[in-house]
Short mmCIF file of C-alpha atoms in Angstrom, two decimals:
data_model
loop_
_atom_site.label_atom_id
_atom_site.label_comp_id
_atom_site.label_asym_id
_atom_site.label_seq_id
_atom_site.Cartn_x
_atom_site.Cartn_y
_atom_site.Cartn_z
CA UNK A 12 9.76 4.31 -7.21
CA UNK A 13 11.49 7.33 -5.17
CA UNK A 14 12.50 10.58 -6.24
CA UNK A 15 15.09 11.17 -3.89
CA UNK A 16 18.71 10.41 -5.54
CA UNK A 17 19.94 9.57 -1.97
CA UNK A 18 16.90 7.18 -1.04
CA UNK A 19 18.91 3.98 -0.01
CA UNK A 20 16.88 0.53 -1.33
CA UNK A 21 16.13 -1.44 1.85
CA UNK A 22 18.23 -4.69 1.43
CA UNK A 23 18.57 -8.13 3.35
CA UNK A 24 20.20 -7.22 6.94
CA UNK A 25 19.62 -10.70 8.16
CA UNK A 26 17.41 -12.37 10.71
CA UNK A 27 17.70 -11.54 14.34
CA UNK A 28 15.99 -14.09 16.30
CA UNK A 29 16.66 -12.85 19.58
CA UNK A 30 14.82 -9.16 18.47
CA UNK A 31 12.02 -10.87 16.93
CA UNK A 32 10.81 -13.43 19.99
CA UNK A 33 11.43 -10.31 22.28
CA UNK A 34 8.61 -8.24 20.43
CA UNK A 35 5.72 -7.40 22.14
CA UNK A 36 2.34 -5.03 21.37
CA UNK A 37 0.26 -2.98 23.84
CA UNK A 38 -3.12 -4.40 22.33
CA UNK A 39 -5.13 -1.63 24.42
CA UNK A 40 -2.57 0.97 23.82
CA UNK A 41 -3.27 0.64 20.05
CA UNK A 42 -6.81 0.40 20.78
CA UNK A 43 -6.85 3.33 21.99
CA UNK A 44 -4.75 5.58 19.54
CA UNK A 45 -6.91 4.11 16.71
CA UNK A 46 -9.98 5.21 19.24
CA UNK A 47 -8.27 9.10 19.14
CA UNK A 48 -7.67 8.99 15.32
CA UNK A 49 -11.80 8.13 15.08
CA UNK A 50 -12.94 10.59 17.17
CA UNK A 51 -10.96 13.70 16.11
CA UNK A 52 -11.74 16.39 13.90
CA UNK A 53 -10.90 15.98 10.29
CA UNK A 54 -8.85 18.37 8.27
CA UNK A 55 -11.41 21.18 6.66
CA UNK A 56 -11.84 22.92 3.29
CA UNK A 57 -8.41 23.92 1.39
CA UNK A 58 -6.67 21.65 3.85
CA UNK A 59 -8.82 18.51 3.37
CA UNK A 60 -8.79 19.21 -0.70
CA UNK A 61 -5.10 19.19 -0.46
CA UNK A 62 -5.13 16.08 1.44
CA UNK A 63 -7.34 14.14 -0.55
CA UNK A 64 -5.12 15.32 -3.42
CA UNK A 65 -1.87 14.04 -2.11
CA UNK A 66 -4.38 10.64 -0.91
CA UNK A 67 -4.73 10.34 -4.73
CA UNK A 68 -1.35 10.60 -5.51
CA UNK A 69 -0.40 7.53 -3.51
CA UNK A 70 -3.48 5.41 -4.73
CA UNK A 71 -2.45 1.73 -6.17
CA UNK A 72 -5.78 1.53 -8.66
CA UNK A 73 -6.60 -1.65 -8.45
CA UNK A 74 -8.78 -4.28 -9.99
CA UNK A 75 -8.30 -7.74 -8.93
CA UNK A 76 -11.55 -9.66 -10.25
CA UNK A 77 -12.03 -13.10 -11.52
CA UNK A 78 -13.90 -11.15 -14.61
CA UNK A 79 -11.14 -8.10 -15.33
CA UNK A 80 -10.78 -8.17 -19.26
CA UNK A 81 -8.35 -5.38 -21.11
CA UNK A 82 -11.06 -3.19 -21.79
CA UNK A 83 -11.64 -2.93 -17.95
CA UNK A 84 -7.52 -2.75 -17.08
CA UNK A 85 -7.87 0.04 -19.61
CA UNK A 86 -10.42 1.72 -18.39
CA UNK A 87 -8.75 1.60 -14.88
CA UNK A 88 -5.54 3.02 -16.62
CA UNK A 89 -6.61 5.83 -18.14
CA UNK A 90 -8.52 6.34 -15.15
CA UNK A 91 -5.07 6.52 -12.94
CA UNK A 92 -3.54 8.80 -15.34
CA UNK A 93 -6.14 11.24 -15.57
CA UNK A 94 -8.14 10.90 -12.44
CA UNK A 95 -9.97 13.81 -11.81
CA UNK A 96 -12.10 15.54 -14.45
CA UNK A 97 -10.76 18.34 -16.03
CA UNK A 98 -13.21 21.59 -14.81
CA UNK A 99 -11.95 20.40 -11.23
CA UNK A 100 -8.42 20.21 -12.49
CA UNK A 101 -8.60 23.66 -13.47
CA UNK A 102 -11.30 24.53 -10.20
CA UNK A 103 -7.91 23.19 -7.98
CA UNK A 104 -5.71 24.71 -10.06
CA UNK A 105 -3.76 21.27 -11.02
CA UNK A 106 -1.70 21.09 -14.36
CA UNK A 107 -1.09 17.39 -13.75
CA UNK A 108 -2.52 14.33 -11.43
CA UNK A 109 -1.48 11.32 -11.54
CA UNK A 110 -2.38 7.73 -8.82
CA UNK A 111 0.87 6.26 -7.55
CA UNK A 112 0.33 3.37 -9.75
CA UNK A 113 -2.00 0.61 -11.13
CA UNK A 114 -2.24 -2.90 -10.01
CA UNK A 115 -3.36 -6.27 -11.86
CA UNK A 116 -2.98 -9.68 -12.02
CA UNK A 117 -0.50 -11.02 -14.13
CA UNK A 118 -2.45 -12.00 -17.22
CA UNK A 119 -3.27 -7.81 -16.96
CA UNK A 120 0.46 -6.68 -17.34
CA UNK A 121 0.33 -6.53 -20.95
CA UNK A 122 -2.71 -4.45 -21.48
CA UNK A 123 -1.89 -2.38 -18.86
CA UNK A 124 1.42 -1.33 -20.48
CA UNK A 125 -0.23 -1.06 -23.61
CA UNK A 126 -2.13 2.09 -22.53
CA UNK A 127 0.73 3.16 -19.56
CA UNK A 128 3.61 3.01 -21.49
CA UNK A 129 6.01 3.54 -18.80
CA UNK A 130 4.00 6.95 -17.53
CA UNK A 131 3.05 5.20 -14.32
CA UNK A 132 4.18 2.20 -12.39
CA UNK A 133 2.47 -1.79 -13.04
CA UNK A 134 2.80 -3.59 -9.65
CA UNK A 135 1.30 -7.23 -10.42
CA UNK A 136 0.37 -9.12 -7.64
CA UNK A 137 1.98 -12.63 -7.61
CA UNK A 138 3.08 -16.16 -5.46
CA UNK A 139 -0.14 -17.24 -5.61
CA UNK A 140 -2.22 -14.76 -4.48
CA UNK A 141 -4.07 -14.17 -2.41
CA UNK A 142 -3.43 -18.14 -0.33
CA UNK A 143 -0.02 -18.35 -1.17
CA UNK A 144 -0.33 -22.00 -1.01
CA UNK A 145 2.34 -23.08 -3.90
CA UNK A 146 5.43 -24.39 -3.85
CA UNK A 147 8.41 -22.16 -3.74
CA UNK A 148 9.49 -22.76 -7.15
CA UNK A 149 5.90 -22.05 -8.73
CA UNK A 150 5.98 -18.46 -6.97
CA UNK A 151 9.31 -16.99 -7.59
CA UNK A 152 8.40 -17.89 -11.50
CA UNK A 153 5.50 -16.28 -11.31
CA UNK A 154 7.75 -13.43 -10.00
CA UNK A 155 10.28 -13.55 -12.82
CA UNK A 156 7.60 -14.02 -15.66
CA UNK A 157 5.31 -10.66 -14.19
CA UNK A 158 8.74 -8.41 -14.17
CA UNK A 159 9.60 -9.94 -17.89
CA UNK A 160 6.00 -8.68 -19.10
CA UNK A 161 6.95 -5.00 -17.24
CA UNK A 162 5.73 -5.25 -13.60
CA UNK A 163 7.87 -2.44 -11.74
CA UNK A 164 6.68 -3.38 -8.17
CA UNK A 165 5.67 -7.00 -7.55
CA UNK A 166 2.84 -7.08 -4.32
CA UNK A 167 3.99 -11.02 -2.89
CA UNK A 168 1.85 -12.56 -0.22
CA UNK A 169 4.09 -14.61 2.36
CA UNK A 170 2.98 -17.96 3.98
CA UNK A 171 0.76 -17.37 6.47
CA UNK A 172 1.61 -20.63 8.10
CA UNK A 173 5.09 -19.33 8.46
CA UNK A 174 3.97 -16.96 10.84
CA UNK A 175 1.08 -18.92 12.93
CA UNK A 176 4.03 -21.69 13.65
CA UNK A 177 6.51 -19.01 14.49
CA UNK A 178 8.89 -20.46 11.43
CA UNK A 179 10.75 -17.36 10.98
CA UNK A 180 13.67 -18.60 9.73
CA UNK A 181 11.20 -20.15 6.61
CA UNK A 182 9.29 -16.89 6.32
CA UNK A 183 12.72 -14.86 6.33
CA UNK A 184 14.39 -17.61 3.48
CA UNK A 185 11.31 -16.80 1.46
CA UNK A 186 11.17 -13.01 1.67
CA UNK A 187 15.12 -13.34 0.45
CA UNK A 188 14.22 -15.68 -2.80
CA UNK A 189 10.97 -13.08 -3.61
CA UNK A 190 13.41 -10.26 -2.95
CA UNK A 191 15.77 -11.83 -5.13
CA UNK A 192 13.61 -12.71 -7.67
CA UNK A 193 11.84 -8.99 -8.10
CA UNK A 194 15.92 -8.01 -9.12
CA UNK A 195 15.10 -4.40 -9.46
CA UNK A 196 11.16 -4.17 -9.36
CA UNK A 197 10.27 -3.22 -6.39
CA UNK A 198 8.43 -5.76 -3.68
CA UNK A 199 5.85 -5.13 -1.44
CA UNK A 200 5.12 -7.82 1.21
CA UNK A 201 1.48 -8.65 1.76
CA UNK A 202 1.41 -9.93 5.39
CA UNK A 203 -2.83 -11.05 5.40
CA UNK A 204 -2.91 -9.34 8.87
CA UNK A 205 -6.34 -10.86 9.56
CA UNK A 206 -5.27 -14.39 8.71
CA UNK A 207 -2.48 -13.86 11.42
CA UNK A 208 -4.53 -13.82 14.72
CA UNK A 209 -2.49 -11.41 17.24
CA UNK A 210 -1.15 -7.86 16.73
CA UNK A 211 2.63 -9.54 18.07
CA UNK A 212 2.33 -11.76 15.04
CA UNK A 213 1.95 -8.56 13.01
CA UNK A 214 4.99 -7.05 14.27
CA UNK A 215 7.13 -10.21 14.07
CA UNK A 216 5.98 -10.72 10.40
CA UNK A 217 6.72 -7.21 9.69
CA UNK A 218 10.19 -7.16 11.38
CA UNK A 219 10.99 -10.35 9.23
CA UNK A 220 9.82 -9.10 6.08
CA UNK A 221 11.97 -5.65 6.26
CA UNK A 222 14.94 -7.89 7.63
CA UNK A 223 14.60 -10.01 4.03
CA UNK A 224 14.69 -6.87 2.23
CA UNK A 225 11.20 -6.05 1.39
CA UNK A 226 10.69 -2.62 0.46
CA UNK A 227 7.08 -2.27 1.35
CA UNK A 228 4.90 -4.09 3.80
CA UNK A 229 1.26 -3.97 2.90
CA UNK A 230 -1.57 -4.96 5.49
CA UNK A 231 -3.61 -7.34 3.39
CA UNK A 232 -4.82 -8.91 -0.55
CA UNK A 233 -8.45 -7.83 0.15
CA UNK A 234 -9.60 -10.96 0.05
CA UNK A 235 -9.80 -11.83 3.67
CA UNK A 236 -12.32 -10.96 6.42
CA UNK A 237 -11.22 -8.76 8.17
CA UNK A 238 -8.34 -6.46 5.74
CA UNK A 239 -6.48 -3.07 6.83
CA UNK A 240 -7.58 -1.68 10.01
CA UNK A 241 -6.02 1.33 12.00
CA UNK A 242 -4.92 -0.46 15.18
CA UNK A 243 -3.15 -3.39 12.51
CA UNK A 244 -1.44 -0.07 10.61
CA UNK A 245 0.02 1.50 14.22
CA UNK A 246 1.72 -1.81 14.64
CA UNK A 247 3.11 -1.89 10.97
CA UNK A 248 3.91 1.85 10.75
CA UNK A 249 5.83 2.07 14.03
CA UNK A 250 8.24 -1.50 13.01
CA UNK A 251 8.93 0.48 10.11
CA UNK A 252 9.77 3.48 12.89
CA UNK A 253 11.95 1.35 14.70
CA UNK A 254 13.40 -0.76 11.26
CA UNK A 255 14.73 2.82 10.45
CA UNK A 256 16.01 4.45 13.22
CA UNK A 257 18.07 0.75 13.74
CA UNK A 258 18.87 0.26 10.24
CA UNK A 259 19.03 3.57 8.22
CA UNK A 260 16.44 2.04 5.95
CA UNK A 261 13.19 3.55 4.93
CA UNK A 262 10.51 0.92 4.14
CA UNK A 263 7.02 2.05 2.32
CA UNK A 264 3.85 1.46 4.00
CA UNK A 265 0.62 0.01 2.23
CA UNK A 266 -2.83 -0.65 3.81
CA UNK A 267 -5.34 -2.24 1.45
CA UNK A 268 -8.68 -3.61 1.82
CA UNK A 269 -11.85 -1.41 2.59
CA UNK A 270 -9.78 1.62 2.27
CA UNK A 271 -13.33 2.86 0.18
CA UNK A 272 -14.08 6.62 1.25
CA UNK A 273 -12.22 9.72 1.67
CA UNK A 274 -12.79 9.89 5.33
CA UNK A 275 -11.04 6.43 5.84
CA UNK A 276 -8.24 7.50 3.88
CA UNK A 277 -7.64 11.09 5.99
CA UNK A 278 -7.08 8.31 8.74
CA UNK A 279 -4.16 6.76 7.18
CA UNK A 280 -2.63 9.95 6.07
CA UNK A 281 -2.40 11.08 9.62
CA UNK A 282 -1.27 8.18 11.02
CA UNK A 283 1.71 8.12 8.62
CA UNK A 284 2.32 11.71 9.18
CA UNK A 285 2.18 11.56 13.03
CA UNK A 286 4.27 8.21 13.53
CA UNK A 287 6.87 8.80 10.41
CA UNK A 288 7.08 12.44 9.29
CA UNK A 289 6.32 13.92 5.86
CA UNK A 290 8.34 12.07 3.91
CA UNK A 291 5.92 8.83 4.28
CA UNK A 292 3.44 10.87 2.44
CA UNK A 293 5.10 10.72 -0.50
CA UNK A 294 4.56 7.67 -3.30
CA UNK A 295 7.29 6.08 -2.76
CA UNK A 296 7.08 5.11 0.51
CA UNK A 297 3.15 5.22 1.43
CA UNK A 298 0.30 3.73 -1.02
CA UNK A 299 -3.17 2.95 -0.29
CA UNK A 300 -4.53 -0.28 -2.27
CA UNK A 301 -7.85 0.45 -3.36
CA UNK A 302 -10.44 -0.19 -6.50
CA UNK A 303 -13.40 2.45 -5.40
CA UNK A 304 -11.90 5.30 -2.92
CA UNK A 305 -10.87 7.44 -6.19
CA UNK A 306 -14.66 7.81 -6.73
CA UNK A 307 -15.54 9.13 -2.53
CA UNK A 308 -12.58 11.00 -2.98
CA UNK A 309 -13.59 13.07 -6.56
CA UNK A 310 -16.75 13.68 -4.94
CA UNK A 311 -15.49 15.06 -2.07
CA UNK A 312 -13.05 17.67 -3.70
CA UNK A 313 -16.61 18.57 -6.07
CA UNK A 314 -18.22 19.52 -2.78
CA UNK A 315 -15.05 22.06 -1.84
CA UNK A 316 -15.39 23.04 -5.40
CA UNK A 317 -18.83 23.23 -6.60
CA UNK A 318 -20.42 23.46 -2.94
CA UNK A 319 -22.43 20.71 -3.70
CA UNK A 320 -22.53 16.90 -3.82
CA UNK A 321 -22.82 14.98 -7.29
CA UNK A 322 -24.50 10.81 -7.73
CA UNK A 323 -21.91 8.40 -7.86
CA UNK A 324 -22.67 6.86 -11.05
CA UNK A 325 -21.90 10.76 -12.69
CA UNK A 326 -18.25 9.80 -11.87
CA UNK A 327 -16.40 7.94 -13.92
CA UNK A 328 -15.89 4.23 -12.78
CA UNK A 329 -12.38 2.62 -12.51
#
């Protein structure tokens, strides 16, 4: 997952109690950076093309349907490797492109690797998404079977209840077994953020979830009501601020759910460059979860081409 020779995996550091019930959030404060972020100017022209590029760099392509058959988890892979037709390839001047990676369910490991064949990562999502609600044993299976097909990264949801009861100690013990479990595939922690009520719960979770050695923390399945928003990602992205700066280690980022148009997606790219730096705008450490941005996104860099807008249904469908 990271380039860098001298990136050091985040492991377990163990739970501190006393840091986690002493956590609080600013709920207006974040209100009102996320209110700043809406209302500025976006990036123009060769700027905004490059940003949309990097944007599809870090893209998880996802399809996560009760009807996904291989010839759709094929269509979505060769979609991720080659995701941008190829006059605005050569109109950008690209010799390569590439999404950060592509993720199924289980069942959609094998055809996925069929077409991949190790040129991009498989991150499976697994302990019973997106409720959670099996036992222990059942999940951390599911975990060992989905890196035996040739999962790389393994997206885990935690136990929401874990968090609404203020169990930390549970939610902790079962980031460590799912940590465990993923041996060296990556894990990204799914927290549900709008299952969990309060933005403090969001930063406790978060705090836990890097303590057990997660390596990602991801905002939500999708499947909730209300999924990544920018005042949920503040919290998130500045625990993974203060994780580093008292740890050493650097933890990815990954909002997902209605992340569906290029504009959104500017959002999140500043926010990670303003609150972390550069280097969170690199694949292995920021990804946005998403099924239909690629499409707002290749329309957007045909405009800075072509000077003019093209239907969606003239772009290729993940």
């Amino acid at each position: 997952m990271s380039p860098n020779l001298d990136f050091k995996r985040n492991t377990a550091i163990g739970l501190d109690l006393g840091w986690i019930n002493h956590l609080k959030v600013n709920r207006n404060a974040a209100d009102r950076r996320a209110a700043s972020l809406a209302n500025r100017r976006t990036v123009k022209k060769e700027y905004q093309a490059a940003w949309l590029i990097r944007a599809i760099e870090c893209i998880d392509l996802t399809t996560l349907s009760g009807d996904d058959t291989p010839g759709r988890v094929e269509r979505l892979c060769r979609k991720a490797m080659r995701p941008l037709r190829a006059d605005l390839m050569q109109a950008l001047g690209l010799d390569s492109l590439t999404t950060g990676a592509v993720c199924v369910y289980h069942e959609m490991i094998r055809p996925a690797a069929e077409v991949l064949r190790g040129r991009l990562p498989i991150a499976a999502v697994s302990t019973a998404f997106p409720a959670g609600l099996s036992s222990l044993e059942t999940k951390i299976r599911e975990i060992e079977l989905s890196v035996a097909a040739g999962a790389s990264e393994i997206d885990i949801v935690i136990t929401r209840q874990h968090v609404l009861t203020g169990n930390w100690q549970a939610l902790y013990d079962e980031m460590v077994a799912y940590r465990q479990a993923c041996g060296d595939a990556h894990v990204k922690a799914i927290l549900a953020t709008g299952d969990l009520v309060t933005l403090e719960n969001v930063a406790k979770a978060s705090w836990v979830c890097m303590m057990a050695g997660a390596d990602f923390i991801k905002t939500s399945t999708g499947k909730e009501g209300v999924n990544a928003t920018i005042p949920v990602s503040l919290v998130m992205v500045r625990a993974i601020r203060e994780y580093y700066e008292r740890t050493g280690y650097k933890v990815g980022y990954k909002p997902a759910g209605g992340v569906s148009s290029a504009k959104a997606a500017l959002q999140y790219l500043t926010v990670m460059k303003e609150e972390l730096g550069n280097e969170w705008l690199q694949p292995h450490l920021f990804r946005i979860g998403a099924s239909s941005l690629l499409t707002d996104i290749e329309r957007q860099l045909e405009h800075y081409v072509t000077g003019s807008y093209s239907a969606v249904h003239r772009h290729a469908q993940p």
